[in-house]
Structure formats: C-alpha cells, structure tokens
Amino acid sequence: MNFKVALIALGLSTAMVGMVQAADNTVSKKITLTAQINDALFVSKADGSTWYGTEELIANDHTQTSFSKTLPVRVWSTADGFNVTLAQPLKMSNGAYEMTNAAVSLDTKALTFGTALTVDQTVTGVGGYDQIHQLAVSVDAPTKVGAVSTNGSYSGDLVMLFEPTPAP
C-alpha cells in the first residue's frame, strides 16, 4: 500500500513540476479596449467604421518637395453643426529635420491650433445630421542644411478635437 501511495505522490510531484515549468514559459498579453457612446456626436471614416490609424502622405509630384493627403471624415451629430480644433500643432519630423508649412483643413476651411472651427452640417440623417467632410493635410519638405540628407521617413500625430455645438 505504501508503495502505491509513494508512486502516486511521485506522479503528482512530476505533474506539479511540469506545471511550474510551463508557467515560466507563458506570455501574458494585454489589450486595452474602450467604447464610447455619445448621443450628440460621432466621428468616423466615411463608411462609418473605425477611425484612421497610420496614413501616408503622397508626394505631389516627382520633385518630392510637397506632400498631401485628403481623407473623408463622416460626422453624425444631433445639432446642425459641430466644432473642430487642432489639439496640438501638426509636426512631422525624422529626428534631424522637420517638415514645414504644415496645413490642415476641413472642407477647405483652415484648422489652426487652439482655435475652434464651427462646421455646418446640412445633410439630414437618421436622428440628426450625417455628412461626409474632406480632411486635407499638406506639408512641405525641409530644406537641406549642410551635408545632412533630408531623405528618410517623417512622422507625426494629427490630433483633433471634435465637439458638438451648444444647443440654442
């Protein structure tokens, strides 16, 4: 009887060691999920899905001295307008150089850092207004200084704040 108990104990201890070793080889992953419901304003891609991730600005011609991109932005709102503001100036750099003359506009109206732009919504939709606006971004290439090349990948964050207009 003692031999059987010892054999079972040996088997359990081997299984426990295996579980401890397996635990040392695990990898924990974390994904932060958020969801927001807003009954006054919703901003998305034109198809109503998510928001934009990384977008590539395209050279306007073969000289690669200016770059731009236009993105359709869908805004649903209960009011007939909304405010949009650049939350920070648009800066694109590669560490050595920074793109110049960064310009952001919505439906050809310029956005400037710290100043709210009121945008009218004219297309009615279910429960409010549902309209696609054109967000345009443009920058100029930096001027080469000395022997440091301007070649490379430039990046920056376009951060905008969309707010419903106050009710009358």
CSV table of N, CA and C in Angstrom, one decimal:
chain,number,residue,atom,x,y,z
A,1,MET,N,0.8,-1.2,0.0
A,1,MET,CA,0.0,0.0,0.0
A,1,MET,C,0.9,1.3,0.0
A,2,ASN,N,1.9,1.3,0.8
A,2,ASN,CA,2.8,2.4,0.9
A,2,ASN,C,3.5,2.7,-0.5
A,3,PHE,N,3.8,1.6,-1.2
A,3,PHE,CA,4.4,1.7,-2.5
A,3,PHE,C,3.5,2.4,-3.5
A,4,LYS,N,2.2,2.1,-3.4
A,4,LYS,CA,1.2,2.8,-4.3
A,4,LYS,C,1.1,4.2,-4.0
A,5,VAL,N,1.0,4.6,-2.7
A,5,VAL,CA,0.9,6.0,-2.3
A,5,VAL,C,2.2,6.7,-2.7
A,6,ALA,N,3.4,6.1,-2.6
A,6,ALA,CA,4.6,6.7,-3.0
A,6,ALA,C,4.6,6.9,-4.5
A,7,LEU,N,4.1,6.0,-5.3
A,7,LEU,CA,4.1,6.1,-6.7
A,7,LEU,C,3.1,7.2,-7.1
A,8,ILE,N,2.0,7.3,-6.5
A,8,ILE,CA,1.0,8.4,-6.8
A,8,ILE,C,1.6,9.7,-6.4
A,9,ALA,N,2.3,9.8,-5.3
A,9,ALA,CA,2.9,11.1,-4.9
A,9,ALA,C,4.0,11.5,-5.9
A,10,LEU,N,4.8,10.5,-6.3
A,10,LEU,CA,5.9,10.8,-7.3
A,10,LEU,C,5.2,11.3,-8.6
A,11,GLY,N,4.1,10.7,-9.1
A,11,GLY,CA,3.5,11.2,-10.3
A,11,GLY,C,2.9,12.6,-10.1
A,12,LEU,N,2.3,12.8,-9.0
A,12,LEU,CA,1.8,14.2,-8.8
A,12,LEU,C,2.9,15.2,-8.7
A,13,SER,N,4.0,14.9,-8.1
A,13,SER,CA,5.1,15.9,-8.0
A,13,SER,C,5.7,16.1,-9.4
A,14,THR,N,5.8,15.1,-10.2
A,14,THR,CA,6.2,15.3,-11.6
A,14,THR,C,5.3,16.2,-12.3
A,15,ALA,N,4.0,16.0,-12.2
A,15,ALA,CA,3.0,16.9,-12.8
A,15,ALA,C,3.1,18.3,-12.4
A,16,MET,N,3.3,18.5,-11.0
A,16,MET,CA,3.4,19.9,-10.5
A,16,MET,C,4.6,20.6,-11.0
A,17,VAL,N,5.8,19.9,-11.1
A,17,VAL,CA,7.0,20.5,-11.7
A,17,VAL,C,6.8,20.9,-13.1
A,18,GLY,N,6.1,20.0,-13.9
A,18,GLY,CA,5.8,20.3,-15.3
A,18,GLY,C,4.9,21.5,-15.4
A,19,MET,N,3.9,21.7,-14.5
A,19,MET,CA,3.1,22.9,-14.5
A,19,MET,C,3.8,24.1,-14.2
A,20,VAL,N,4.8,24.0,-13.2
A,20,VAL,CA,5.6,25.2,-12.8
A,20,VAL,C,6.5,25.6,-14.0
A,21,GLN,N,7.1,24.6,-14.7
A,21,GLN,CA,7.9,24.9,-15.8
A,21,GLN,C,7.1,25.6,-16.9
A,22,ALA,N,5.9,25.0,-17.2
A,22,ALA,CA,5.0,25.6,-18.2
A,22,ALA,C,4.6,27.0,-17.8
A,23,ALA,N,4.4,27.3,-16.6
A,23,ALA,CA,4.0,28.7,-16.2
A,23,ALA,C,5.2,29.6,-16.4
A,24,ASP,N,6.4,29.2,-16.3
A,24,ASP,CA,7.6,30.1,-16.6
A,24,ASP,C,7.7,30.4,-18.1
A,25,ASN,N,7.1,29.6,-18.9
A,25,ASN,CA,7.2,29.8,-20.4
A,25,ASN,C,6.0,30.5,-20.9
A,26,THR,N,5.1,31.0,-20.1
A,26,THR,CA,3.9,31.6,-20.6
A,26,THR,C,4.1,33.1,-20.9
A,27,VAL,N,3.4,33.7,-21.8
A,27,VAL,CA,3.5,35.1,-22.1
A,27,VAL,C,2.1,35.7,-21.8
A,28,SER,N,2.1,36.8,-21.1
A,28,SER,CA,0.9,37.5,-20.8
A,28,SER,C,0.7,38.6,-21.7
A,29,LYS,N,-0.4,38.8,-22.3
A,29,LYS,CA,-0.7,39.8,-23.3
A,29,LYS,C,-1.9,40.7,-22.8
A,30,LYS,N,-1.8,42.0,-23.0
A,30,LYS,CA,-2.9,42.9,-22.5
A,30,LYS,C,-3.4,43.7,-23.7
A,31,ILE,N,-4.6,43.8,-23.8
A,31,ILE,CA,-5.3,44.7,-24.8
A,31,ILE,C,-6.2,45.6,-24.1
A,32,THR,N,-6.1,46.9,-24.2
A,32,THR,CA,-7.0,47.8,-23.6
A,32,THR,C,-8.1,48.1,-24.6
A,33,LEU,N,-9.3,47.8,-24.2
A,33,LEU,CA,-10.5,48.0,-25.0
A,33,LEU,C,-11.3,49.2,-24.5
A,34,THR,N,-11.7,50.1,-25.4
A,34,THR,CA,-12.6,51.2,-24.9
A,34,THR,C,-13.8,51.3,-25.9
A,35,ALA,N,-14.8,51.8,-25.4
A,35,ALA,CA,-16.0,52.0,-26.2
A,35,ALA,C,-16.7,53.3,-25.6
A,36,GLN,N,-17.2,54.1,-26.5
A,36,GLN,CA,-17.8,55.3,-26.1
A,36,GLN,C,-19.1,55.5,-26.8
A,37,ILE,N,-20.2,55.8,-26.1
A,37,ILE,CA,-21.5,56.1,-26.7
A,37,ILE,C,-21.7,57.6,-26.4
A,38,ASN,N,-22.0,58.3,-27.5
A,38,ASN,CA,-22.2,59.7,-27.4
A,38,ASN,C,-23.5,60.0,-28.2
A,39,ASP,N,-24.5,60.5,-27.5
A,39,ASP,CA,-25.8,60.7,-28.2
A,39,ASP,C,-25.8,62.1,-29.0
A,40,ALA,N,-24.7,62.8,-29.0
A,40,ALA,CA,-24.7,64.1,-29.7
A,40,ALA,C,-23.7,64.1,-30.9
A,41,LEU,N,-22.7,63.3,-30.9
A,41,LEU,CA,-21.7,63.4,-32.0
A,41,LEU,C,-20.9,62.1,-32.2
A,42,PHE,N,-20.7,61.7,-33.4
A,42,PHE,CA,-20.0,60.5,-33.7
A,42,PHE,C,-19.1,60.8,-34.9
A,43,VAL,N,-17.8,60.5,-34.9
A,43,VAL,CA,-16.9,60.8,-35.9
A,43,VAL,C,-16.2,59.5,-36.3
A,44,SER,N,-16.1,59.3,-37.7
A,44,SER,CA,-15.6,58.0,-38.1
A,44,SER,C,-15.0,58.2,-39.6
A,45,LYS,N,-14.5,57.0,-40.1
A,45,LYS,CA,-14.2,57.0,-41.5
A,45,LYS,C,-15.5,57.2,-42.3
A,46,ALA,N,-15.4,57.4,-43.6
A,46,ALA,CA,-16.6,57.6,-44.4
A,46,ALA,C,-17.6,56.4,-44.4
A,47,ASP,N,-17.1,55.2,-44.2
A,47,ASP,CA,-18.0,54.1,-44.2
A,47,ASP,C,-18.6,53.8,-42.8
A,48,GLY,N,-18.4,54.7,-41.8
A,48,GLY,CA,-19.0,54.6,-40.5
A,48,GLY,C,-18.3,53.6,-39.6
A,49,SER,N,-17.1,53.1,-40.0
A,49,SER,CA,-16.5,52.1,-39.2
A,49,SER,C,-15.6,52.8,-38.1
A,50,THR,N,-14.3,52.5,-38.1
A,50,THR,CA,-13.4,53.0,-37.1
A,50,THR,C,-12.9,54.4,-37.5
A,51,TRP,N,-11.8,54.8,-36.8
A,51,TRP,CA,-11.1,56.0,-37.1
A,51,TRP,C,-9.8,55.6,-37.8
A,52,TYR,N,-9.1,56.5,-38.4
A,52,TYR,CA,-7.9,56.3,-39.1
A,52,TYR,C,-6.7,55.9,-38.2
A,53,GLY,N,-5.9,55.1,-38.7
A,53,GLY,CA,-4.6,54.7,-38.0
A,53,GLY,C,-3.5,55.5,-38.6
A,54,THR,N,-2.6,54.8,-39.2
A,54,THR,CA,-1.4,55.5,-39.9
A,54,THR,C,-1.8,55.7,-41.3
A,55,GLU,N,-1.6,56.9,-41.8
A,55,GLU,CA,-1.8,57.3,-43.2
A,55,GLU,C,-0.6,57.8,-43.8
A,56,GLU,N,-0.3,57.5,-45.1
A,56,GLU,CA,0.9,58.0,-45.7
A,56,GLU,C,0.6,59.2,-46.6
A,57,LEU,N,1.3,60.3,-46.4
A,57,LEU,CA,1.2,61.5,-47.3
A,57,LEU,C,1.9,61.1,-48.6
A,58,ILE,N,1.3,61.6,-49.7
A,58,ILE,CA,1.8,61.3,-51.0
A,58,ILE,C,2.5,62.5,-51.6
A,59,ALA,N,3.6,62.3,-52.2
A,59,ALA,CA,4.3,63.4,-52.9
A,59,ALA,C,3.4,64.0,-54.0
A,60,ASN,N,3.4,65.3,-54.1
A,60,ASN,CA,2.5,66.0,-55.1
A,60,ASN,C,3.1,65.9,-56.5
A,61,ASP,N,4.4,65.7,-56.6
A,61,ASP,CA,5.0,65.5,-57.9
A,61,ASP,C,6.3,64.8,-57.8
A,62,HIS,N,7.1,64.6,-58.9
A,62,HIS,CA,8.3,63.9,-58.8
A,62,HIS,C,9.4,64.6,-58.0
A,63,THR,N,9.3,65.9,-57.8
A,63,THR,CA,10.3,66.7,-57.0
A,63,THR,C,10.3,66.4,-55.5
A,64,GLN,N,9.2,65.8,-55.0
A,64,GLN,CA,9.1,65.5,-53.6
A,64,GLN,C,9.3,66.6,-52.7
A,65,THR,N,8.8,67.8,-53.1
A,65,THR,CA,9.0,69.0,-52.2
A,65,THR,C,7.8,69.3,-51.4
A,66,SER,N,6.6,68.7,-51.8
A,66,SER,CA,5.4,68.9,-51.0
A,66,SER,C,4.6,67.6,-51.0
A,67,PHE,N,3.9,67.4,-49.9
A,67,PHE,CA,3.2,66.1,-49.7
A,67,PHE,C,1.8,66.4,-49.2
A,68,SER,N,0.8,65.6,-49.6
A,68,SER,CA,-0.5,65.8,-49.1
A,68,SER,C,-1.3,64.5,-49.0
A,69,LYS,N,-2.5,64.7,-48.4
A,69,LYS,CA,-3.4,63.6,-48.3
A,69,LYS,C,-4.8,64.1,-48.0
A,70,THR,N,-5.9,63.6,-48.6
A,70,THR,CA,-7.2,64.0,-48.3
A,70,THR,C,-8.0,62.8,-47.8
A,71,LEU,N,-8.6,62.9,-46.7
A,71,LEU,CA,-9.3,61.8,-46.1
A,71,LEU,C,-10.8,62.2,-45.9
A,72,PRO,N,-11.7,61.3,-46.3
A,72,PRO,CA,-13.1,61.6,-46.0
A,72,PRO,C,-13.4,61.2,-44.5
A,73,VAL,N,-14.1,62.2,-43.8
A,73,VAL,CA,-14.5,62.0,-42.4
A,73,VAL,C,-16.0,62.2,-42.3
A,74,ARG,N,-16.6,61.1,-41.7
A,74,ARG,CA,-18.0,61.2,-41.5
A,74,ARG,C,-18.4,61.7,-40.1
A,75,VAL,N,-19.2,62.6,-40.1
A,75,VAL,CA,-19.7,63.2,-38.8
A,75,VAL,C,-21.2,63.1,-38.7
A,76,TRP,N,-21.6,62.4,-37.7
A,76,TRP,CA,-23.0,62.3,-37.3
A,76,TRP,C,-23.2,63.2,-36.1
A,77,SER,N,-24.2,64.1,-36.1
A,77,SER,CA,-24.5,64.9,-35.0
A,77,SER,C,-26.0,65.2,-34.8
A,78,THR,N,-26.4,65.5,-33.6
A,78,THR,CA,-27.8,65.8,-33.4
A,78,THR,C,-28.0,67.3,-33.7
A,79,ALA,N,-27.0,68.1,-33.6
A,79,ALA,CA,-27.1,69.5,-34.0
A,79,ALA,C,-26.7,69.7,-35.4
A,80,ASP,N,-27.0,70.9,-35.9
A,80,ASP,CA,-26.7,71.2,-37.3
A,80,ASP,C,-25.3,71.8,-37.5
A,81,GLY,N,-24.5,71.5,-36.6
A,81,GLY,CA,-23.1,71.9,-36.7
A,81,GLY,C,-22.2,71.3,-35.6
A,82,PHE,N,-20.9,71.4,-35.7
A,82,PHE,CA,-20.0,70.9,-34.6
A,82,PHE,C,-18.8,71.8,-34.7
A,83,ASN,N,-18.0,71.7,-33.6
A,83,ASN,CA,-16.7,72.5,-33.6
A,83,ASN,C,-15.6,71.5,-33.7
A,84,VAL,N,-14.5,71.9,-34.4
A,84,VAL,CA,-13.3,71.0,-34.5
A,84,VAL,C,-12.1,71.9,-34.3
A,85,THR,N,-11.1,71.4,-33.5
A,85,THR,CA,-9.9,72.1,-33.2
A,85,THR,C,-8.7,71.2,-33.3
A,86,LEU,N,-7.6,71.8,-33.7
A,86,LEU,CA,-6.4,71.1,-33.6
A,86,LEU,C,-5.9,71.1,-32.2
A,87,ALA,N,-5.8,69.9,-31.6
A,87,ALA,CA,-5.4,69.8,-30.2
A,87,ALA,C,-3.9,70.1,-30.0
A,88,GLN,N,-3.1,70.0,-31.0
A,88,GLN,CA,-1.7,70.3,-31.0
A,88,GLN,C,-1.3,70.6,-32.4
A,89,PRO,N,-0.2,71.4,-32.5
A,89,PRO,CA,0.2,71.8,-33.9
A,89,PRO,C,0.7,70.5,-34.6
A,90,LEU,N,0.5,70.4,-35.9
A,90,LEU,CA,1.0,69.2,-36.6
A,90,LEU,C,2.5,69.4,-36.9
A,91,LYS,N,3.3,68.5,-36.4
A,91,LYS,CA,4.7,68.5,-36.6
A,91,LYS,C,5.1,67.1,-37.1
A,92,MET,N,5.8,67.1,-38.3
A,92,MET,CA,6.3,65.8,-38.8
A,92,MET,C,7.8,65.9,-38.9
A,93,SER,N,8.5,65.0,-38.3
A,93,SER,CA,10.0,65.0,-38.3
A,93,SER,C,10.5,63.6,-38.5
A,94,ASN,N,11.8,63.6,-38.8
A,94,ASN,CA,12.6,62.4,-38.9
A,94,ASN,C,13.7,62.3,-37.9
A,95,GLY,N,13.7,63.2,-36.9
A,95,GLY,CA,14.7,63.3,-35.9
A,95,GLY,C,15.8,64.4,-36.2
A,96,ALA,N,16.1,64.5,-37.5
A,96,ALA,CA,17.1,65.6,-37.9
A,96,ALA,C,16.4,66.8,-38.5
A,97,TYR,N,15.3,66.5,-39.3
A,97,TYR,CA,14.6,67.6,-39.9
A,97,TYR,C,13.1,67.6,-39.6
A,98,GLU,N,12.5,68.7,-39.8
A,98,GLU,CA,11.0,68.8,-39.6
A,98,GLU,C,10.4,69.3,-40.9
A,99,MET,N,9.3,68.7,-41.3
A,99,MET,CA,8.5,69.2,-42.5
A,99,MET,C,8.1,70.6,-42.1
A,100,THR,N,7.9,71.5,-43.2
A,100,THR,CA,7.5,72.9,-42.9
A,100,THR,C,6.1,73.1,-43.5
A,101,ASN,N,5.6,74.3,-43.2
A,101,ASN,CA,4.3,74.7,-43.7
A,101,ASN,C,3.2,73.7,-43.6
A,102,ALA,N,3.1,73.0,-42.4
A,102,ALA,CA,2.0,72.1,-42.2
A,102,ALA,C,0.7,72.8,-42.2
A,103,ALA,N,-0.3,72.2,-43.0
A,103,ALA,CA,-1.6,72.8,-43.1
A,103,ALA,C,-2.7,71.7,-43.0
A,104,VAL,N,-3.7,72.0,-42.2
A,104,VAL,CA,-4.8,71.1,-42.1
A,104,VAL,C,-6.1,71.9,-42.3
A,105,SER,N,-7.0,71.3,-43.1
A,105,SER,CA,-8.2,71.9,-43.4
A,105,SER,C,-9.4,70.9,-43.4
A,106,LEU,N,-10.6,71.4,-43.1
A,106,LEU,CA,-11.8,70.6,-43.2
A,106,LEU,C,-12.7,71.3,-44.2
A,107,ASP,N,-13.0,70.6,-45.3
A,107,ASP,CA,-13.9,71.3,-46.3
A,107,ASP,C,-13.3,72.6,-46.8
A,108,THR,N,-12.0,72.7,-47.0
A,108,THR,CA,-11.3,73.9,-47.4
A,108,THR,C,-11.2,75.0,-46.4
A,109,LYS,N,-11.7,74.8,-45.2
A,109,LYS,CA,-11.6,75.8,-44.1
A,109,LYS,C,-10.4,75.4,-43.2
A,110,ALA,N,-9.4,76.3,-43.1
A,110,ALA,CA,-8.2,76.0,-42.4
A,110,ALA,C,-8.4,75.8,-40.9
A,111,LEU,N,-7.8,74.8,-40.4
A,111,LEU,CA,-7.8,74.5,-38.9
A,111,LEU,C,-6.5,75.0,-38.3
A,112,THR,N,-6.5,75.8,-37.2
A,112,THR,CA,-5.3,76.3,-36.6
A,112,THR,C,-5.4,75.8,-35.1
A,113,PHE,N,-4.2,75.6,-34.6
A,113,PHE,CA,-4.0,75.1,-33.2
A,113,PHE,C,-4.7,76.1,-32.3
A,114,GLY,N,-5.6,75.6,-31.4
A,114,GLY,CA,-6.2,76.4,-30.3
A,114,GLY,C,-7.4,77.2,-30.7
A,115,THR,N,-7.8,77.2,-32.0
A,115,THR,CA,-8.9,77.9,-32.4
A,115,THR,C,-10.0,77.0,-33.0
A,116,ALA,N,-11.2,77.0,-32.4
A,116,ALA,CA,-12.2,76.1,-32.8
A,116,ALA,C,-12.8,76.6,-34.2
A,117,LEU,N,-13.1,75.7,-35.1
A,117,LEU,CA,-13.7,76.0,-36.3
A,117,LEU,C,-15.1,75.4,-36.2
A,118,THR,N,-16.1,76.2,-36.5
A,118,THR,CA,-17.5,75.7,-36.5
A,118,THR,C,-17.8,75.2,-37.9
A,119,VAL,N,-18.3,74.0,-38.0
A,119,VAL,CA,-18.6,73.4,-39.3
A,119,VAL,C,-20.1,73.1,-39.3
A,120,ASP,N,-20.8,73.5,-40.4
A,120,ASP,CA,-22.2,73.3,-40.6
A,120,ASP,C,-22.5,71.9,-41.1
A,121,GLN,N,-23.5,71.3,-40.6
A,121,GLN,CA,-24.0,70.0,-41.1
A,121,GLN,C,-25.3,70.3,-41.9
A,122,THR,N,-25.3,70.0,-43.1
A,122,THR,CA,-26.5,70.3,-43.9
A,122,THR,C,-27.3,69.0,-44.4
A,123,VAL,N,-26.7,67.9,-44.3
A,123,VAL,CA,-27.3,66.6,-44.8
A,123,VAL,C,-28.0,65.9,-43.6
A,124,THR,N,-29.3,65.8,-43.7
A,124,THR,CA,-30.0,65.1,-42.6
A,124,THR,C,-29.9,63.6,-42.7
A,125,GLY,N,-29.9,63.0,-41.5
A,125,GLY,CA,-29.8,61.5,-41.5
A,125,GLY,C,-30.7,61.0,-40.4
A,126,VAL,N,-30.6,59.8,-40.1
A,126,VAL,CA,-31.5,59.2,-39.1
A,126,VAL,C,-31.1,59.8,-37.7
A,127,GLY,N,-32.1,60.5,-37.1
A,127,GLY,CA,-31.9,61.0,-35.8
A,127,GLY,C,-31.0,62.3,-35.7
A,128,GLY,N,-30.7,62.9,-36.8
A,128,GLY,CA,-29.8,64.1,-36.8
A,128,GLY,C,-29.2,64.4,-38.1
A,129,TYR,N,-28.0,64.8,-38.2
A,129,TYR,CA,-27.3,65.1,-39.4
A,129,TYR,C,-26.1,64.1,-39.6
A,130,ASP,N,-26.0,63.7,-40.9
A,130,ASP,CA,-25.0,62.7,-41.2
A,130,ASP,C,-24.3,63.2,-42.5
A,131,GLN,N,-23.1,63.6,-42.4
A,131,GLN,CA,-22.4,64.2,-43.5
A,131,GLN,C,-20.9,63.8,-43.6
A,132,ILE,N,-20.4,63.7,-44.8
A,132,ILE,CA,-19.0,63.4,-45.0
A,132,ILE,C,-18.3,64.7,-45.4
A,133,HIS,N,-17.2,64.9,-44.7
A,133,HIS,CA,-16.4,66.1,-44.9
A,133,HIS,C,-15.0,65.7,-45.4
A,134,GLN,N,-14.3,66.5,-46.0
A,134,GLN,CA,-13.0,66.2,-46.5
A,134,GLN,C,-11.9,66.9,-45.7
A,135,LEU,N,-11.1,66.0,-45.1
A,135,LEU,CA,-10.0,66.5,-44.2
A,135,LEU,C,-8.7,66.4,-45.1
A,136,ALA,N,-8.1,67.6,-45.3
A,136,ALA,CA,-6.9,67.7,-46.1
A,136,ALA,C,-5.7,68.1,-45.3
A,137,VAL,N,-4.6,67.4,-45.5
A,137,VAL,CA,-3.3,67.6,-44.8
A,137,VAL,C,-2.3,67.9,-45.9
A,138,SER,N,-1.4,68.9,-45.7
A,138,SER,CA,-0.3,69.1,-46.6
A,138,SER,C,0.9,69.6,-45.8
A,139,VAL,N,2.1,69.3,-46.3
A,139,VAL,CA,3.3,69.7,-45.7
A,139,VAL,C,4.3,69.9,-46.8
A,140,ASP,N,5.4,70.7,-46.5
A,140,ASP,CA,6.5,70.9,-47.5
A,140,ASP,C,7.7,70.2,-46.9
A,141,ALA,N,8.5,69.7,-47.8
A,141,ALA,CA,9.8,69.0,-47.4
A,141,ALA,C,10.7,70.1,-46.8
A,142,PRO,N,11.6,69.7,-45.9
A,142,PRO,CA,12.5,70.6,-45.3
A,142,PRO,C,13.6,70.9,-46.3
A,143,THR,N,14.3,72.0,-46.1
A,143,THR,CA,15.5,72.4,-46.9
A,143,THR,C,16.7,71.8,-46.3
A,144,LYS,N,17.5,71.2,-47.1
A,144,LYS,CA,18.7,70.5,-46.7
A,144,LYS,C,19.7,71.6,-46.1
A,145,VAL,N,20.3,71.2,-45.0
A,145,VAL,CA,21.3,72.1,-44.3
A,145,VAL,C,22.6,71.3,-44.3
A,146,GLY,N,23.7,71.8,-44.9
A,146,GLY,CA,25.0,71.1,-44.8
A,146,GLY,C,25.0,69.8,-45.5
A,147,ALA,N,25.6,68.8,-45.0
A,147,ALA,CA,25.7,67.5,-45.6
A,147,ALA,C,24.7,66.5,-45.1
A,148,VAL,N,23.8,66.9,-44.2
A,148,VAL,CA,22.8,66.0,-43.7
A,148,VAL,C,21.6,65.9,-44.7
A,149,SER,N,21.4,64.7,-45.2
A,149,SER,CA,20.4,64.5,-46.2
A,149,SER,C,19.0,64.6,-45.6
A,150,THR,N,18.0,65.0,-46.4
A,150,THR,CA,16.6,65.1,-45.9
A,150,THR,C,15.9,63.8,-46.2
A,151,ASN,N,16.6,62.9,-46.8
A,151,ASN,CA,15.9,61.6,-47.0
A,151,ASN,C,15.5,60.9,-45.7
A,152,GLY,N,14.5,60.1,-45.8
A,152,GLY,CA,14.1,59.3,-44.6
A,152,GLY,C,12.6,59.4,-44.4
A,153,SER,N,12.1,58.7,-43.4
A,153,SER,CA,10.7,58.6,-43.0
A,153,SER,C,10.4,59.7,-42.0
A,154,TYR,N,9.4,60.5,-42.3
A,154,TYR,CA,8.9,61.5,-41.4
A,154,TYR,C,7.6,61.1,-40.7
A,155,SER,N,7.4,61.4,-39.5
A,155,SER,CA,6.2,61.0,-38.8
A,155,SER,C,5.7,62.1,-37.8
A,156,GLY,N,4.4,62.1,-37.6
A,156,GLY,CA,3.9,63.0,-36.6
A,156,GLY,C,2.4,62.6,-36.3
A,157,ASP,N,1.8,63.2,-35.3
A,157,ASP,CA,0.5,62.9,-34.9
A,157,ASP,C,-0.4,64.1,-35.2
A,158,LEU,N,-1.5,63.8,-35.9
A,158,LEU,CA,-2.6,64.8,-36.1
A,158,LEU,C,-3.6,64.5,-35.1
A,159,VAL,N,-3.8,65.4,-34.1
A,159,VAL,CA,-4.7,65.3,-33.0
A,159,VAL,C,-5.8,66.4,-33.1
A,160,MET,N,-7.0,65.9,-33.3
A,160,MET,CA,-8.1,66.9,-33.5
A,160,MET,C,-9.2,66.6,-32.4
A,161,LEU,N,-9.8,67.7,-32.0
A,161,LEU,CA,-10.9,67.6,-31.0
A,161,LEU,C,-12.2,68.0,-31.7
A,162,PHE,N,-13.2,67.1,-31.7
A,162,PHE,CA,-14.5,67.3,-32.3
A,162,PHE,C,-15.5,67.5,-31.1
A,163,GLU,N,-16.2,68.6,-31.2
A,163,GLU,CA,-17.2,68.8,-30.1
A,163,GLU,C,-18.5,69.2,-30.7
A,164,PRO,N,-19.6,68.8,-30.0
A,164,PRO,CA,-20.9,69.2,-30.5
A,164,PRO,C,-21.1,70.7,-30.2
A,165,THR,N,-21.8,71.4,-31.1
A,165,THR,CA,-22.1,72.8,-30.8
A,165,THR,C,-23.1,72.9,-29.7
A,166,PRO,N,-23.1,74.0,-28.9
A,166,PRO,CA,-24.1,74.1,-27.8
A,166,PRO,C,-25.5,74.3,-28.4
A,167,ALA,N,-26.4,73.7,-27.6
A,167,ALA,CA,-27.8,73.8,-28.1
A,167,ALA,C,-28.3,75.3,-27.9
A,168,PRO,N,-29.1,75.7,-28.9
A,168,PRO,CA,-29.6,77.1,-28.8
A,168,PRO,C,-30.5,77.4,-27.7
